[in-house]
């Protein structure tokens, strides 16, 4: 894929929803914005990270806040330009490429909107290869790259330039400012040079999202099994197929925590799969045994049509297929697991890598 | 006063505590910091606003947050330089003068510390002539002057540059960032040119604080009445003298609200004065009749030694004198009263100006 045309957007959005591992926000509204921006400003040029020159100035963009609010209070459009301008002024040079931090969910679409509006090329990569709830949870942090200076802009015209002592402090301060701004804000952060973008981002993830999205479409058309096809393409496996028989939710400190129980059918008849989630799916247990855990991707698809389901959309009676897809191998180091491993999310067990 | 020497600091602090109208935070810790900074870096040159050239770049500084926390978590010192540097970079020119936003309480001392450390002259003026709880409550706002760009820095090294759509939004966003930073932060805001500083600040208020502080000292030495002397100097009047017989406090949305009842003695024997406060004193009623209200200054002094008392330090049994001092005349316009009049603080009555 060298160009993202308006017609590609919904396909990428579907794949991004799979890579969201249940979280990251439904990309639907973002896909409308991205289509609109491409129709108005022209297609977006997608650049593989390997083609970046060292002196490139890559600026990743995202929305911060509660996806439920973002859906109701869409960015006005001007935020991207203002966030870019403030970092360009700070750095004294122009941004050369738009970047993506979180390919999973809504934040796959935000860089497409931004690239279309600014006319800049978009790097085919992201900071995590999935979705995570906090801004420091990217491989860039593991590599010691600061998210500062970071720009934050809201739809009212408020703008903020933050230089934090570390990425955790940036998360805390930016989160509280975002809440005050009405629970959503456009952010531009982790300004990268070409070498950093080549070495620290997960490459080709927008293309991967497009491929997964297409796969669901093609297998459905061919009456084949989307879950098996997605698992095979991403070198993961189907953990179970079954019916949702219970969903518990509670909001804890601004995060949507909960769990779901799935009673197996097909070859999993008589088995019981339990999912825990906090925005994203965190761990999966099959008959009490841990079969997948964060940072691997635990994804839930509609068993009939292969459409990805977010944790918010899980309902009693839904027939689903649950997949585990391996995370990027760099998430499996000790330093990375300290940032996003099961213990970080309150579990007292180690990460158990999923194997195909 | 042309120079502020270390010995002037406690005198200014005492006068600033009077002008704090019960709030603004106890200037004691600030006075230690200011003395220390002057002993280390030399005296601070005080410049009357009338002497400012049009092209001056005046940068007011203050501490934001809960005074109780500021006392425990003093600025490291470096915050001033970082806050200045970020606005100097933004504006592309060097600050020429330090400014004061709030002469009442602790924030009278912060500009002295900052001026001593940076070696810059300090403008003998402030934004309100008293203390108020929110950053938009300055005459600059009435004159349509934006507090943005505004710098915010904490003792850990986090820094923020905020451009808000209006001063109320700046207050909201900066307040929430301050809370996240641990409830106190150094702020530099309302960057002014010389004309704005001349026309919109309340002139000579640091000198006034020094004069009031001296007056208390002199009348005490002469066994005269400090309260009468302060009232006469500031063209106000003594509302009552009496004993504190009740103090009610509650913390509402981060503000210290409450009330105190004072049973009169001397010529006020048999009368009862009621004070309402929210950080600062808001209204005073004598035998049920409104006798003073915000934005006029309602100040409580120790009846014996003339020392100013903050709302937090009021206790059962204290013998006090309650004064009402007129606010700056520009606070008495309709537009200004919309910002800081009684209705702004939840009262359903209009402002009644205090007369000598």
Short mmCIF file of C-alpha atoms in Angstrom, two decimals, chain A residues 76 80 183:
data_model
loop_
_atom_site.label_atom_id
_atom_site.label_comp_id
_atom_site.label_asym_id
_atom_site.label_seq_id
_atom_site.Cartn_x
_atom_site.Cartn_y
_atom_site.Cartn_z
CA UNK A 76 -12.78 20.35 15.23
CA UNK A 80 -3.89 19.01 14.54
CA UNK A 183 -12.23 14.31 28.63
#
